XYZ file of C-alpha atoms in Angstrom:
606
model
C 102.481 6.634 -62.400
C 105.201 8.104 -60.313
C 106.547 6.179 -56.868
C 104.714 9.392 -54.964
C 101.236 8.871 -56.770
C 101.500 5.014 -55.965
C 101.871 5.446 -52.407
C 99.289 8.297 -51.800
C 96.524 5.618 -53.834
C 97.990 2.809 -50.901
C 97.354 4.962 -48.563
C 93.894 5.668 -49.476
C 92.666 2.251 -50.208
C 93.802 1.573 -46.808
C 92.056 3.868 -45.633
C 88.669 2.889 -47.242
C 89.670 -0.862 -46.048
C 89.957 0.158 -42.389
C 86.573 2.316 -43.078
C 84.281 -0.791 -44.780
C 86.299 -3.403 -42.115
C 83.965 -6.277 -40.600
C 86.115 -6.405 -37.369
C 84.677 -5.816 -34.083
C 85.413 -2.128 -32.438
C 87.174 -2.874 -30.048
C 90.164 -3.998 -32.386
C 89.286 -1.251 -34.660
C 92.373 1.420 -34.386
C 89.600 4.040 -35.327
C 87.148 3.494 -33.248
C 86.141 6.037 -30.679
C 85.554 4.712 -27.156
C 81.579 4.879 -25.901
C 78.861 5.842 -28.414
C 75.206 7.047 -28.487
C 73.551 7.264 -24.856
C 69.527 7.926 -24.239
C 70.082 10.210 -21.563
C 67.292 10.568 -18.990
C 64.678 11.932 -21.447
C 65.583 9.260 -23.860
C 65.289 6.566 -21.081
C 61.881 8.188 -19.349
C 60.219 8.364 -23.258
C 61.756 4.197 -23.959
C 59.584 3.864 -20.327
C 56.435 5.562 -21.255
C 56.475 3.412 -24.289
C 56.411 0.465 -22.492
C 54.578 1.334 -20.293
C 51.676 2.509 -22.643
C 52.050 -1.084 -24.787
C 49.769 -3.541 -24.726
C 52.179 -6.134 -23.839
C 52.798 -4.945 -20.581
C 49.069 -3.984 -19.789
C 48.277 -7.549 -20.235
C 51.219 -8.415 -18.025
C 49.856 -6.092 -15.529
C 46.302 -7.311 -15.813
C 47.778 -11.071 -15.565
C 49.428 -9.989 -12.485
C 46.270 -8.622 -10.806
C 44.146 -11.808 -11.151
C 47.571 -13.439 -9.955
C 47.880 -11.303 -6.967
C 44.181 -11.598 -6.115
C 44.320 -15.453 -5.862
C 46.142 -15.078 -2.254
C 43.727 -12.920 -1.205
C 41.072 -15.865 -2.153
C 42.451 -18.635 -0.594
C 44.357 -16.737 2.478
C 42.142 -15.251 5.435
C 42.184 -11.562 4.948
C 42.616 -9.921 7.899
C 39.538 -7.289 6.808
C 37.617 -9.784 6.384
C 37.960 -11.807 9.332
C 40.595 -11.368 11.968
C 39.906 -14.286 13.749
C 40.284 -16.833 10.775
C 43.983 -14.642 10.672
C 44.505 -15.967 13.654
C 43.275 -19.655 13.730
C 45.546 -19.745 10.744
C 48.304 -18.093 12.214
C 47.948 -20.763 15.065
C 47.506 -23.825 12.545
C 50.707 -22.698 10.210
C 53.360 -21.265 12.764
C 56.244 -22.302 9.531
C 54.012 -19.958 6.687
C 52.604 -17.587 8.643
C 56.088 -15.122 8.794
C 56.719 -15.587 5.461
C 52.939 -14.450 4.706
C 53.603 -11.984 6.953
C 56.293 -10.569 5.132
C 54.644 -11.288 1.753
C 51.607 -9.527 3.135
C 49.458 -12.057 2.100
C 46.929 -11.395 5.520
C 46.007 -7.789 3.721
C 46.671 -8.551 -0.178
C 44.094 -5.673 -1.689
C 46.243 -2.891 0.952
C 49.700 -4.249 0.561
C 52.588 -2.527 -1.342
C 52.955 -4.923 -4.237
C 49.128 -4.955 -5.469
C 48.539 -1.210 -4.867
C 51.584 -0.933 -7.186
C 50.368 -2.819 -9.731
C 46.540 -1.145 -9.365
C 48.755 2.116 -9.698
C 50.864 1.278 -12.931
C 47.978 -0.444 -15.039
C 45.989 3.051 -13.874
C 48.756 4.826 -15.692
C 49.054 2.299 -18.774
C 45.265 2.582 -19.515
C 45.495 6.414 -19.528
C 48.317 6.261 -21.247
C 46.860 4.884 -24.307
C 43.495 6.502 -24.286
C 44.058 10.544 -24.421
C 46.500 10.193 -27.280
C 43.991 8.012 -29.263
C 41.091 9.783 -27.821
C 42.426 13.241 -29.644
C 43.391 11.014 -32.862
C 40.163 9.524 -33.299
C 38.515 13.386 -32.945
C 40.656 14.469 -35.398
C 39.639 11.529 -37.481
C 35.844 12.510 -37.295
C 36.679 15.870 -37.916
C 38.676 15.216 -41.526
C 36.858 13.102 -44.308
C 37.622 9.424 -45.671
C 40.730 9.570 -47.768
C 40.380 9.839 -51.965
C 40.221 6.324 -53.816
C 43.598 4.510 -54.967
C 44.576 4.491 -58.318
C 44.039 0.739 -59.016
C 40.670 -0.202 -57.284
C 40.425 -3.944 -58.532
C 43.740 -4.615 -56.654
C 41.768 -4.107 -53.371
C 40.040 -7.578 -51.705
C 36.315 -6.631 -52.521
C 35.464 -5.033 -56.146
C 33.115 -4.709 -59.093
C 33.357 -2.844 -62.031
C 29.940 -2.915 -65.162
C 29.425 0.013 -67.877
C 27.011 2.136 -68.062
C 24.636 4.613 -70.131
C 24.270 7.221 -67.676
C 27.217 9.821 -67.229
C 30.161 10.140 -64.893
C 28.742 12.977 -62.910
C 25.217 11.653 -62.973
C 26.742 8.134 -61.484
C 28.649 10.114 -58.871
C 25.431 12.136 -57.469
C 24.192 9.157 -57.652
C 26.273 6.758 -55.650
C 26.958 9.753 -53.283
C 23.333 10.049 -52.159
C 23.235 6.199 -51.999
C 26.102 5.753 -49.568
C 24.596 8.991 -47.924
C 21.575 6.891 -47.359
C 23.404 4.087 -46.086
C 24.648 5.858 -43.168
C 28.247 6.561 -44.432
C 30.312 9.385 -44.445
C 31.188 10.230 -47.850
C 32.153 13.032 -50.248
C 33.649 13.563 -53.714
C 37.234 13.341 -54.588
C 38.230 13.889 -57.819
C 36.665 11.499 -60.521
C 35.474 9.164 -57.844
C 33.249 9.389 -54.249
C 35.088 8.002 -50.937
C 33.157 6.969 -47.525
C 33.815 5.670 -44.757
C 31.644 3.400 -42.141
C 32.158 1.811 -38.938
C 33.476 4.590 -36.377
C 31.213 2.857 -33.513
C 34.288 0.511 -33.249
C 37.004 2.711 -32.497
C 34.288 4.350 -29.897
C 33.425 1.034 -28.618
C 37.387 0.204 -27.810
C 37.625 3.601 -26.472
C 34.763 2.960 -24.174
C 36.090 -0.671 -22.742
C 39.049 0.993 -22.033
C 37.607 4.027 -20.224
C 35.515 1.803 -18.193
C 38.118 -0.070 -16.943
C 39.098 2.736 -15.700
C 35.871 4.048 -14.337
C 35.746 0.421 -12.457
C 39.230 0.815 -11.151
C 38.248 4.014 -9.760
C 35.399 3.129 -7.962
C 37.123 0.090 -6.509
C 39.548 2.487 -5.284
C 36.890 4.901 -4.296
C 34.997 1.770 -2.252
C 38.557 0.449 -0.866
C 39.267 4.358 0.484
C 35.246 4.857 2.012
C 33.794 1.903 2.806
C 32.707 0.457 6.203
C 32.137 -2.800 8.032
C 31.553 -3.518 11.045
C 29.109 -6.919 12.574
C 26.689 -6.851 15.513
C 24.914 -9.716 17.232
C 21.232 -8.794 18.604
C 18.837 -11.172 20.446
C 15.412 -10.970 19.795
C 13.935 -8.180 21.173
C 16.950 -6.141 21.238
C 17.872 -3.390 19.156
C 21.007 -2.214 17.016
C 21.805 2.064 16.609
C 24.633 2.833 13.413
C 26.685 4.627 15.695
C 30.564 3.295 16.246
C 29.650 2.250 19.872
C 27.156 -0.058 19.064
C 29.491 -2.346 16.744
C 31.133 -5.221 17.982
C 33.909 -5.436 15.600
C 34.608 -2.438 13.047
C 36.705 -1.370 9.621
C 36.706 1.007 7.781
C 39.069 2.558 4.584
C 41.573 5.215 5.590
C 38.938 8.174 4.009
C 36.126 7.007 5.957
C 35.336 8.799 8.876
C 32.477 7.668 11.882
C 30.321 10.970 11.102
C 30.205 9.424 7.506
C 27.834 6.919 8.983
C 24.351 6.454 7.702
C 21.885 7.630 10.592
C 19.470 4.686 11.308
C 18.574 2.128 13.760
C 16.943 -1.286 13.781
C 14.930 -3.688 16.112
C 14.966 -7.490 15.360
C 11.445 -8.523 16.504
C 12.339 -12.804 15.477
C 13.888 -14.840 14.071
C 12.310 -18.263 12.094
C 14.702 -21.122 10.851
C 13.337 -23.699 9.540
C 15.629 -27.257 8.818
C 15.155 -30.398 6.637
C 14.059 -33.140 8.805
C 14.437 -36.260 7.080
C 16.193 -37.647 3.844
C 20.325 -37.177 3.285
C 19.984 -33.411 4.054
C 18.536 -33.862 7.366
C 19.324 -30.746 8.911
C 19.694 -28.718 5.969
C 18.244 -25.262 6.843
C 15.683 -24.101 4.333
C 14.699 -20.753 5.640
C 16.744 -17.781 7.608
C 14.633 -15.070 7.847
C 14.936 -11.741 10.681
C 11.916 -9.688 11.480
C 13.116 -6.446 11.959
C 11.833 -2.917 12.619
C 14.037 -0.096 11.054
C 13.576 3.781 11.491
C 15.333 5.880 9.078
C 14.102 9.694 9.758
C 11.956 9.274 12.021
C 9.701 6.444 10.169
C 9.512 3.213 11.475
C 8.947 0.258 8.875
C 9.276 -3.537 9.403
C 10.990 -5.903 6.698
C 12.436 -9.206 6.733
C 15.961 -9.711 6.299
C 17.048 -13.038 4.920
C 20.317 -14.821 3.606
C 21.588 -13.038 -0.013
C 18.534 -10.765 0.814
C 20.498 -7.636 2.941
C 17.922 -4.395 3.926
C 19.164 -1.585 2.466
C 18.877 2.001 4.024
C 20.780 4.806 1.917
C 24.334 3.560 0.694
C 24.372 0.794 3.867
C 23.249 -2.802 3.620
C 22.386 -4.956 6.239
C 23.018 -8.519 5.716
C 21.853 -11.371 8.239
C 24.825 -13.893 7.908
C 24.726 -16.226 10.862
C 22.464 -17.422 13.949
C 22.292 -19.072 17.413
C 20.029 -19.755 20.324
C 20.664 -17.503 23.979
C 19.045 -19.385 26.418
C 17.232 -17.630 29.360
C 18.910 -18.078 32.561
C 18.357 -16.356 35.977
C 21.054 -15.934 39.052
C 19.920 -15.787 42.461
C 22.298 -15.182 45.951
C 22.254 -17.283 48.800
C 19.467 -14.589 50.135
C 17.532 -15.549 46.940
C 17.654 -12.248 45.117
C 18.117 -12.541 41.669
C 21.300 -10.780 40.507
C 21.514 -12.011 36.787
C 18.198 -12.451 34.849
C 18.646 -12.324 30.611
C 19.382 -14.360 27.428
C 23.055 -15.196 27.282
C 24.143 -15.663 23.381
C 26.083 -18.651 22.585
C 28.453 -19.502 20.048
C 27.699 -22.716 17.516
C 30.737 -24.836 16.444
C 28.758 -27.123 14.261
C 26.142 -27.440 12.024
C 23.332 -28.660 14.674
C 24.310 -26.025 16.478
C 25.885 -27.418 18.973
C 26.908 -24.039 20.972
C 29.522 -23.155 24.079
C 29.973 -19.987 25.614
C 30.029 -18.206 29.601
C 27.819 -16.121 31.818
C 29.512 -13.859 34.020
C 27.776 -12.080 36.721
C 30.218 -9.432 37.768
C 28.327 -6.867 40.052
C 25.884 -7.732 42.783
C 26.400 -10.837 43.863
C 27.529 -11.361 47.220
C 28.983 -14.778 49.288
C 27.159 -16.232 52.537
C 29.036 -13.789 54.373
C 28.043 -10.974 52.716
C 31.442 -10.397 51.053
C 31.590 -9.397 46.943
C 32.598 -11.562 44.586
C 32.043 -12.447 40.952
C 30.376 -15.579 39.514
C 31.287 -17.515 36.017
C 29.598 -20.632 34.629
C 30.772 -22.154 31.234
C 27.962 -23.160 29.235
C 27.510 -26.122 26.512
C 23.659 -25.722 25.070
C 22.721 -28.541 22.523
C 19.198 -27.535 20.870
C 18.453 -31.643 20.341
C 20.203 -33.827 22.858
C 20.404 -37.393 22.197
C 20.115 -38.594 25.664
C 22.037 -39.911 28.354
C 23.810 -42.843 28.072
C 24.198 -41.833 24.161
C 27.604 -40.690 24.065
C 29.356 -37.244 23.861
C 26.725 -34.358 24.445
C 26.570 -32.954 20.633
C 23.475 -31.891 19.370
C 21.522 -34.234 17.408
C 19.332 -31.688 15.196
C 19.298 -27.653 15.184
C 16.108 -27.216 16.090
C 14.890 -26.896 19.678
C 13.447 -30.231 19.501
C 15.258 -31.398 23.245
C 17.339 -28.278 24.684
C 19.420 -29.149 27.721
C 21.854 -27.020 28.934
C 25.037 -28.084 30.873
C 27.269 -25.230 33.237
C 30.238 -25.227 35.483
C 30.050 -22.746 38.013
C 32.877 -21.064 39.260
C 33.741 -18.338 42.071
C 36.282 -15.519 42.535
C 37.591 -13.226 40.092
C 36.577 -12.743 36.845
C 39.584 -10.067 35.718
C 37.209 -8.190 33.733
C 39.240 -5.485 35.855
C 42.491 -6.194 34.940
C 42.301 -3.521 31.450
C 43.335 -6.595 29.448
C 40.833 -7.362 26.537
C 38.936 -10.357 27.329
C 36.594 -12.836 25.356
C 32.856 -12.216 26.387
C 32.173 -15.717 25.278
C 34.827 -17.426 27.073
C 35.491 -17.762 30.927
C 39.031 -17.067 32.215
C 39.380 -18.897 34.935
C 42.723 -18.550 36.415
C 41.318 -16.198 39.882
C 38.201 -18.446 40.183
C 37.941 -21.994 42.053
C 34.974 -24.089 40.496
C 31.996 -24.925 42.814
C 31.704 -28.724 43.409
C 28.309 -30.152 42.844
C 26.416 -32.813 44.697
C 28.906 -35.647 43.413
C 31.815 -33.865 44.651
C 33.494 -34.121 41.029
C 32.881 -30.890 39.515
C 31.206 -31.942 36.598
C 28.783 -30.061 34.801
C 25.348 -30.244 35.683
C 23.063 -30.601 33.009
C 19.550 -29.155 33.093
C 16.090 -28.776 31.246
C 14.379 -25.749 30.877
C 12.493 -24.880 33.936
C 15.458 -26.555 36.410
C 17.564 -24.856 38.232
C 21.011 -25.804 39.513
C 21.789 -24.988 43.342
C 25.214 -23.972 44.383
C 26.767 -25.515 46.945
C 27.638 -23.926 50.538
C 24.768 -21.715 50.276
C 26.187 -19.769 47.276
C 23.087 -19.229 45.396
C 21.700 -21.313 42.583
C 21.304 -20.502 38.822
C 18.095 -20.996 37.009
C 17.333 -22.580 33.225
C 14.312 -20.701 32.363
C 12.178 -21.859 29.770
C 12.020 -18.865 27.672
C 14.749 -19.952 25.398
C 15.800 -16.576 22.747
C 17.225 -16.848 19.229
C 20.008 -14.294 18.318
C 21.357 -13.348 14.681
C 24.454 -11.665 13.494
C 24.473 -9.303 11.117
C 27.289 -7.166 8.790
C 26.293 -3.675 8.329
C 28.545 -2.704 5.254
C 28.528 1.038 3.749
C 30.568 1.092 0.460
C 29.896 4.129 -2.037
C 30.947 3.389 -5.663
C 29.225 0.636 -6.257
C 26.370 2.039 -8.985
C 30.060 3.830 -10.390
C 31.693 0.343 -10.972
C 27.994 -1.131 -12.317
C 28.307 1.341 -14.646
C 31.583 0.833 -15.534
C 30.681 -2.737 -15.494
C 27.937 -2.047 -18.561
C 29.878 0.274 -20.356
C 32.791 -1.707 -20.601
C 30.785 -4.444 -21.668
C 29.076 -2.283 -24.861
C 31.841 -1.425 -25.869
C 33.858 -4.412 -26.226
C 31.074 -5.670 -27.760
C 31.074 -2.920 -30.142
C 35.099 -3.317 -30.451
C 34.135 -6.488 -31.710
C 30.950 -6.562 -33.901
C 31.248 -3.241 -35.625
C 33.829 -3.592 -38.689
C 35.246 -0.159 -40.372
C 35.148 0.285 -43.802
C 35.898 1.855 -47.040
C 34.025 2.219 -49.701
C 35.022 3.969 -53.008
C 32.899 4.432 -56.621
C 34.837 5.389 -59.553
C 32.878 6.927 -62.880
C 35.049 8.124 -65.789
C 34.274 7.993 -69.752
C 35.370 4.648 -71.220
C 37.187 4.925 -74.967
C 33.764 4.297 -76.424
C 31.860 6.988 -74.834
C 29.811 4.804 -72.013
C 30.558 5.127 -68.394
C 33.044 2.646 -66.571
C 32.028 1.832 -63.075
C 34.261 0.570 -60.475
C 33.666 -0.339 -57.060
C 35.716 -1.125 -54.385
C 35.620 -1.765 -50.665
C 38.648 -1.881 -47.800
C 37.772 -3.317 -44.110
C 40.147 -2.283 -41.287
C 39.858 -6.113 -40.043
C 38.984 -9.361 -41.950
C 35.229 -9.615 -42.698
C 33.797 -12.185 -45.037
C 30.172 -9.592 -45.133
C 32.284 -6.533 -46.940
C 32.053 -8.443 -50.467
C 27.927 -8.904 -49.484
C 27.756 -5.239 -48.363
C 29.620 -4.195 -51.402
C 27.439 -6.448 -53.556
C 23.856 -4.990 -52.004
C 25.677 -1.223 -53.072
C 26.103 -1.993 -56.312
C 22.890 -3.842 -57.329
C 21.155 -0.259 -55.252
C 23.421 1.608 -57.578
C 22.672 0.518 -61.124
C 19.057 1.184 -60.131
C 20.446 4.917 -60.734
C 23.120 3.920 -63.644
C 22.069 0.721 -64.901
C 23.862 -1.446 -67.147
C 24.497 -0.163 -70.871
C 23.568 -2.683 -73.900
C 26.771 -4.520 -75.540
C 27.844 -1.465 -78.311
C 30.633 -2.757 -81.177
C 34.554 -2.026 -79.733
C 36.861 -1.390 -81.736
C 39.818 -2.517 -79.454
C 38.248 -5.232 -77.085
C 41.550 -6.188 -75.776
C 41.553 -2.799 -73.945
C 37.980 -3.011 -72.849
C 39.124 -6.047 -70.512
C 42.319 -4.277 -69.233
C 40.025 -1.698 -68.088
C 36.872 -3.600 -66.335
C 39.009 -6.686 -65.747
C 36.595 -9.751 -65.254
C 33.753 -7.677 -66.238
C 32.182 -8.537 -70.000
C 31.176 -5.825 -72.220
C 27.834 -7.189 -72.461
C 25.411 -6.801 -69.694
C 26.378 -6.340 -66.165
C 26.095 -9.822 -64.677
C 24.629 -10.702 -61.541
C 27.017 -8.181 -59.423
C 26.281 -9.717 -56.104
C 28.499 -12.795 -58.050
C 31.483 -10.506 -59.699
C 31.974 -9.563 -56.121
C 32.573 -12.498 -54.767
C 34.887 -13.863 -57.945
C 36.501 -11.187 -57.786
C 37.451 -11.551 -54.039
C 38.118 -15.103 -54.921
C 40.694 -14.199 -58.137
C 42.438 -11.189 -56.356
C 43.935 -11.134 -53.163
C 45.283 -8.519 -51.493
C 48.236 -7.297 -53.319
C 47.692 -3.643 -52.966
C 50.946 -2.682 -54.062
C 52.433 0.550 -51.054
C 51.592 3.094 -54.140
C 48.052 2.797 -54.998
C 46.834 1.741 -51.605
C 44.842 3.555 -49.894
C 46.116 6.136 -47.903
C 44.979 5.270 -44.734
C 44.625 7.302 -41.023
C 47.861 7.455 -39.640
C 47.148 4.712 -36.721
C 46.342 6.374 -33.221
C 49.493 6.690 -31.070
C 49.359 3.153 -29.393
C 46.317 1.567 -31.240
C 49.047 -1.004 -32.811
C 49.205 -1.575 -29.336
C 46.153 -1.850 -27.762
């Protein structure tokens, strides 16, 4: 070899060194700087992908029940804005960084709408691709059977007298009859069972979204609003008859249902002896409802709302109004009605005010406004029995104690104000006999006189009961019920229905009789495919039954071909099924399985 030729060959094994060399790029003389880049397609497809996996729909679910638990335990402030704000009062250090967390309105804040939004997306994601799969899967047939049927996990195989074809008709109209689809291939007959499951997973996972859209649907038009009424008053579904009102950002106030309702009484009824002494037993409204024009009467009572159209009227709390009348120093009455009071405890122990702000007038004839704050105990211990707390909630011993007070009222002022408290910082409180200014209590029938000639104020003994009540519309609701069901049948279906694969193989064995094989495939472990394959083949040999043991001149082959099958009699097959499940696991070898449906896009997934 000349000097030239041995230099050229150095050269080139160089080469092919520095090609095949183990060293990292960057110290590589021949490596090119950067490399292979998604680019925005690639990246939004590697998205979708995720997005659509079942990994991160269980993330987001996770994260919904996670993000609902602070709208659990937090006041919410659609719920009840004045928990928000005895909260807000109780935790000045949490409440900003609630605020900012938006933990006051979790179901309308950024953060859980997002996550609503995305698992939206990640469920429909996954269902139209597999929703066209599976139709295209109904519309072809179950694929032809593998070359090797007693490597699959269920199989039989027995001999026969009858002939291929006549065994093929035969186990055709069997598994016809058994409610599979099937169809010849070749030598052998293929079906298929089971598609309810695939329809059942599609079906939980269309419901879920059906629910999510008619929580979003109930979120976007629903309406709240609560309205105390004292007996014998009456309540109108118009927006100026609420006391406190929500509604979603769709709903508008001429989307409210057109009825009206009187509440006629109101019975509670308490435990009165034992450890639940006080306990109330019964909450039940009278009312009178008209609805087009009809009037009908019902009774309204706790889990028990009256419902009129998509609204629902639910009684969820009650309290006594005691009867008081206001007279002038001239003696003429210029307050007369039941003034509703507020409980704060569970004897109903209840505070609130009575203003009188037209009418009245001084001594000297000059306007002013009166205000008395009122503490009402429905069972009063006594005097000379400690703090004045009722005793019972029943009106087993009202009394009623007031403060009276004089001036201005500032119900003028523009300022919202508190109908059930008193502000008293334009008023000067009237000083009773004592000259202390305490309250004055009083039974019904009394009446307290003001001093200075300034009137007096009468405890009547007509003594009213008042109830509030939530009048909620939502629309949706049968939606997500059905939802609800659906989703249920069809994870129930996902889980209970297997899919299957049956295949019968009849050929012409070396000594003229027909070899039958069997074989069954489940798309998910299922210990009743070898019984189900079992209760086919004993139907079957009704049609080809067993042949009598014939002389062989090569038995050797004879087992080859039926395996653990003897040449005699077919034995008991529902047995040979299950040994042979038993003897062979599943070693299906990539070229005689089956050739399965290509998996819907995402079902590895989801």
């Amino acid at each position: 070899m000349s000097k030239t030729d041995t230099t050229e060959s150095t050269a080139a094994d160089e080469a092919s060194g520095a090609a095949l060399s183990t060293a990292p790029r960057e110290d590589r003389e021949d490596t090119a700087v950067g490399g292979p880049t998604l680019g925005f397609t690639g990246w939004l497809r590697w998205f979708w992908r995720q997005l659509t996996s079942m990994r991160i729909a269980l993330l987001l679910l996770l994260l919904l029940s996670l993000g609902a638990v602070p709208g659990s335990l937090v006041p919410q402030t659609s719920a009840d804005e004045m928990k928000v704000q005895d909260f807000k009062a109780a935790h000045p250090t949490l409440t900003p960084i609630y605020e900012k967390l938006q933990f006051f309105d979790v179901y309308g804040s950024v953060w859980f709408s997002a996550i609503y939004l995305l698992l939206f997306v990640s469920l429909i994601g996954c269902i139209v691709p597999r929703t066209w799969q599976f139709v295209g899967q109904l519309r072809g047939r179950p694929p032809g059977a593998p070359r090797h049927l007693d490597r699959l996990p269920a199989y039989t195989t027995w001999r026969t007298s009858a002939g291929p074809e006549e065994a093929r008709e035969a186990a055709l109209a069997l598994l016809k009859k058994r409610r599979f689809r099937a169809h010849r291939v070749g030598d052998a007959v293929a079906a298929e069972k089971g598609y309810l499951r695939e329809v059942g997973n599609l079906s939980f996972h269309i419901a879920l979204i059906v629910m999510l859209v008619a929580f979003a649907w109930g979120v976007l038009f629903k309406s709240e609003g609560g309205k105390l009424i004292t007996e014998g008053d009456g309540f109108s579904n118009t927006l100026t008859q609420y006391d406190d009102f929500k509604s979603g950002s769709w709903f508008g106030t001429d989307d409210l249902e057109p009825f009206s309702f009187k509440l006629d009484s109101f019975e509670g009824t308490y435990e009165k002896s034992g450890p639940q002494r006080g306990t109330p037993r019964t909450f039940e409204a009278a009312v009178t409802y008209t609805r087009g024009g009809a009037d009908r009467k019902t009774v309204i009572r706790v889990n028990e709302p009256l419902k009129i159209g998509d609204s629902k009227v639910y009684l969820i709390a009650h309290g006594y109004a005691p009867v008081v009348t206001v007279r002038d120093g001239r003696g003429k009455a210029v307050f007369h009605g039941a003034v509703p009071l507020l409980p704060i405890d569970n004897n109903i122990t209840s505070t609130g005010a009575i203003k009188v702000m037209d009418g009245y007038r001084d001594k000297n004839g000059k306007k002013e406004q009166l205000g008395f704050s009122a503490l009402f105990v429905p069972t009063f211990a006594g005097a000379g029995q400690g703090t004045m707390f009722s005793q019972f909630p029943a009106l087993d011993f009202p009394v009623l104690a007031l403060t009276g007070y004089h001036g201005d009222l500032r119900v003028d002022s523009g300022l919202p104000q508190n109908v059930y408290q008193l502000d008293t910082s334009k008023m000067t409180q009237f000083k009773i006999d004592t000259g202390t200014g305490v309250a004055q209590r009083m039974r019904p029938g009394e009446t307290m006189t003001l001093p200075d000639g300034a009137g007096s104020i009468t405890f009547e003994k007509e003594i009213k009961e008042w109830a509030s009540f939530q009048i909620s519309q939502q629309s949706g609701n049968g939606l997500a019920l059905a939802g609800a069901l659906a989703a249920i049948a069809g994870l129930s279906g996902s889980l209970f229905i297997q899919r299957r694969r049956v295949w019968v193989r009849a050929v012409r064995g070396e000594d003229g009789t027909t070899v039958v094989e069997m074989a069954g495939l489940g798309r998910s472990e299922s210990a009743k495919l070898p019984e189900e394959l079992a209760d086919l083949a004993v139907a079957l040999t009704a049609q080809a039954p067993p042949a009598a043991e014939t002389p062989r001149a090569d038995p050797e082959s004879v087992r080859d071909t039926t395996k653990s099958a003897p040449d005699t009699a077919a034995p008991d097959t529902t047995d040979a099924v299950r040994d042979t499940t038993k003897s062979a696991p599943d070693t299906t070898h990539p070229a005689d399985a089956p050739a399965e449906d290509p998996a819907p896009s995402g079902e590895a997934d989801k």
